């Protein structure tokens, strides 16, 4: 299937496998080489099975992409919300304030995602446990319910990350399984091509063309 898209490869295999059976001349020429009805039907079944693997891989790949998007968007929103609420608190609390230190309000050494999640969890849990500090945010429109919602969004990142990793694993397994089936189908397709080139060597090109084999004029 070199230099072919998967769709083009599958279409070529479909033409080759099904025409090898349905065309009476091709069917008769291939019969002496073990291509009886059982073999033809087995090849057709292999094509249908491979098609299912291809479709399943597309589905799993799409689900992985969706999970990646969901996680990325939630992470970006959580970062933005976290930056905004810290900026509001920094209006009231100076770096040397014990409350600011307890919140790690001025800890800007956050590079890894895991560091951000850990720092944000600490920030929100500490903030929600301190009613006086929480009250400083009231003029900016933050309620306890709103801050609790922000904390929940941070916690949801763990679930979204786990789902992304699960979908990645499912996608990788589906791709590996699909590729194995594609190789198996390719072997069958090439066997028909090789035999077709031999038994129709001295015939007009129409039969080879029915097998999806390009005939040069």
XYZ file of C-alpha atoms in Angstrom:
217
model
C 0.000 0.000 0.000
C 3.015 2.211 -0.491
C 2.166 5.734 -1.695
C -1.564 5.093 -1.251
C -3.960 6.581 1.245
C -5.808 4.034 3.343
C -9.048 4.841 1.518
C -7.425 4.322 -1.880
C -5.790 1.111 -0.702
C -9.069 -0.264 0.599
C -10.828 0.635 -2.649
C -8.146 -1.111 -4.686
C -8.406 -4.217 -2.519
C -12.191 -4.204 -2.807
C -12.060 -4.059 -6.596
C -9.409 -6.751 -6.818
C -10.922 -9.201 -4.346
C -14.565 -8.906 -5.384
C -13.934 -8.845 -9.138
C -11.673 -11.868 -8.857
C -14.751 -13.739 -7.685
C -17.601 -12.102 -9.596
C -16.033 -12.014 -13.071
C -16.483 -15.496 -14.561
C -13.362 -15.359 -16.753
C -11.085 -14.211 -13.942
C -12.696 -16.672 -11.548
C -12.061 -19.574 -13.953
C -8.435 -18.580 -14.594
C -7.639 -18.340 -10.903
C -9.448 -21.547 -9.883
C -6.566 -23.961 -10.722
C -4.374 -22.047 -8.270
C -6.507 -22.721 -5.224
C -8.951 -19.865 -5.651
C -12.092 -21.872 -5.030
C -15.308 -20.361 -3.695
C -14.219 -20.827 -0.079
C -11.005 -18.881 -0.673
C -12.816 -16.078 -2.488
C -15.377 -15.782 0.293
C -12.619 -15.838 2.910
C -10.867 -12.990 1.079
C -14.109 -11.008 0.957
C -14.653 -11.622 4.663
C -11.109 -10.415 5.351
C -11.838 -7.233 3.420
C -15.008 -6.572 5.427
C -13.210 -7.279 8.686
C -10.360 -4.950 7.734
C -12.883 -2.263 6.834
C -14.331 -2.535 10.335
C -10.845 -2.159 11.818
C -10.251 0.932 9.668
C -13.544 2.481 10.740
C -12.909 1.661 14.391
C -9.458 3.250 14.237
C -10.978 6.430 12.805
C -13.516 6.481 15.626
C -10.900 5.921 18.319
C -8.619 8.529 16.783
C -11.460 11.056 16.728
C -12.290 10.315 20.363
C -8.649 10.834 21.319
C -8.557 14.151 19.454
C -11.760 15.211 21.201
C -10.350 14.260 24.609
C -7.170 16.223 23.879
C -9.191 19.278 22.903
C -11.402 19.041 25.981
C -8.381 18.793 28.287
C -6.482 21.598 26.560
C -9.450 23.976 26.633
C -10.223 23.214 30.274
C -6.577 23.718 31.204
C -6.385 27.053 29.377
C -9.570 28.253 31.086
C -8.347 27.093 34.503
C -5.034 28.916 34.016
C -6.830 32.081 32.974
C -9.207 31.962 35.951
C -6.346 31.238 38.328
C -4.296 34.153 37.026
C -7.264 36.489 37.301
C -8.272 35.632 40.863
C -4.688 35.828 42.106
C -4.332 39.262 40.538
C -7.417 40.430 42.445
C -6.106 39.126 45.763
C -2.706 40.667 45.148
C -4.453 44.069 45.215
C -5.111 43.506 48.936
C -2.236 41.272 50.026
C 1.448 42.139 49.830
C 4.142 39.477 49.372
C 5.148 39.593 53.046
C 1.565 39.150 54.266
C 1.144 35.780 56.055
C -2.110 35.215 54.209
C -0.382 35.726 50.860
C 2.359 33.352 51.907
C -0.144 30.729 53.017
C -1.824 30.967 49.624
C 1.529 30.958 47.795
C 0.050 33.982 46.086
C 3.327 35.213 44.661
C 4.689 31.820 43.654
C 5.220 32.364 39.940
C 7.662 29.514 39.447
C 5.024 27.346 37.804
C 6.213 25.812 34.562
C 4.909 22.253 34.479
C 1.223 21.443 34.242
C 1.515 19.207 37.291
C 2.989 22.145 39.238
C 0.107 24.358 38.186
C -2.538 21.829 39.225
C -0.858 21.227 42.596
C -0.453 24.967 43.265
C -4.030 25.764 42.213
C -5.480 23.015 44.399
C -3.543 24.354 47.371
C -4.588 27.919 46.599
C -8.308 27.239 46.335
C -8.518 24.917 49.340
C -6.609 27.419 51.488
C -8.727 30.310 50.245
C -12.037 28.546 50.886
C -10.917 27.701 54.424
C -10.285 31.374 55.236
C -13.508 33.402 55.274
C -11.696 36.700 55.884
C -9.456 36.311 52.860
C -12.376 35.103 50.774
C -14.286 38.257 51.726
C -11.554 40.359 50.098
C -12.767 39.064 46.754
C -16.377 40.120 47.240
C -15.882 43.580 45.698
C -14.578 41.852 42.582
C -17.741 39.763 42.313
C -16.419 36.479 43.682
C -18.724 34.459 45.933
C -17.896 31.345 47.900
C -19.938 29.379 45.385
C -17.969 30.860 42.485
C -14.613 30.043 44.079
C -15.818 26.529 44.866
C -16.689 26.198 41.184
C -13.175 27.245 40.221
C -11.766 24.651 42.584
C -13.972 21.980 41.006
C -12.671 22.924 37.571
C -9.145 22.282 38.787
C -10.133 18.898 40.181
C -11.858 18.037 36.910
C -8.537 18.421 35.114
C -7.426 15.129 36.659
C -10.420 13.330 35.192
C -9.976 14.970 31.802
C -6.292 14.034 31.773
C -7.062 10.437 32.696
C -9.640 10.270 29.901
C -7.168 11.752 27.426
C -4.580 9.126 28.340
C -7.175 6.353 28.113
C -8.303 7.520 24.686
C -4.690 7.757 23.564
C -4.123 4.139 24.578
C -7.311 3.031 22.831
C -6.291 4.908 19.696
C -2.810 3.400 19.671
C -4.203 -0.112 20.114
C -6.767 0.469 17.352
C -4.040 1.743 15.035
C -1.822 -1.260 15.733
C -4.725 -3.666 15.155
C -5.751 -1.879 11.964
C -2.224 -1.945 10.585
C -1.951 -5.678 11.210
C -5.186 -6.241 9.269
C -4.038 -3.951 6.467
C -0.867 -6.002 6.109
C -2.899 -9.190 5.988
C -5.217 -7.764 3.354
C -2.285 -6.418 1.359
C -0.789 -9.897 1.207
C -4.018 -11.301 -0.248
C -4.335 -8.414 -2.711
C -0.757 -8.807 -3.921
C -1.257 -12.548 -4.344
C -4.182 -11.893 -6.695
C -2.183 -9.250 -8.560
C 0.832 -11.505 -8.974
C -1.267 -14.372 -10.264
C -3.340 -12.095 -12.491
C -0.235 -10.737 -14.191
C 0.795 -14.296 -15.013
C -2.485 -15.809 -16.209
C -3.509 -12.760 -18.242
C -0.075 -11.955 -19.609
C -1.097 -12.675 -23.187
C -4.659 -11.320 -22.961
C -6.113 -7.903 -23.506
C -5.724 -5.553 -20.569
C -9.405 -5.492 -19.632
C -9.083 -8.372 -17.178
C -6.095 -6.873 -15.423
C -7.919 -3.572 -15.233
C -10.822 -5.353 -13.570
C -8.291 -6.416 -10.937
C -7.207 -2.829 -10.443
C -3.915 -3.402 -12.231
C -2.738 -0.544 -14.392
C -2.052 -1.650 -17.945
C 0.247 0.493 -20.067
C -0.862 0.934 -23.637
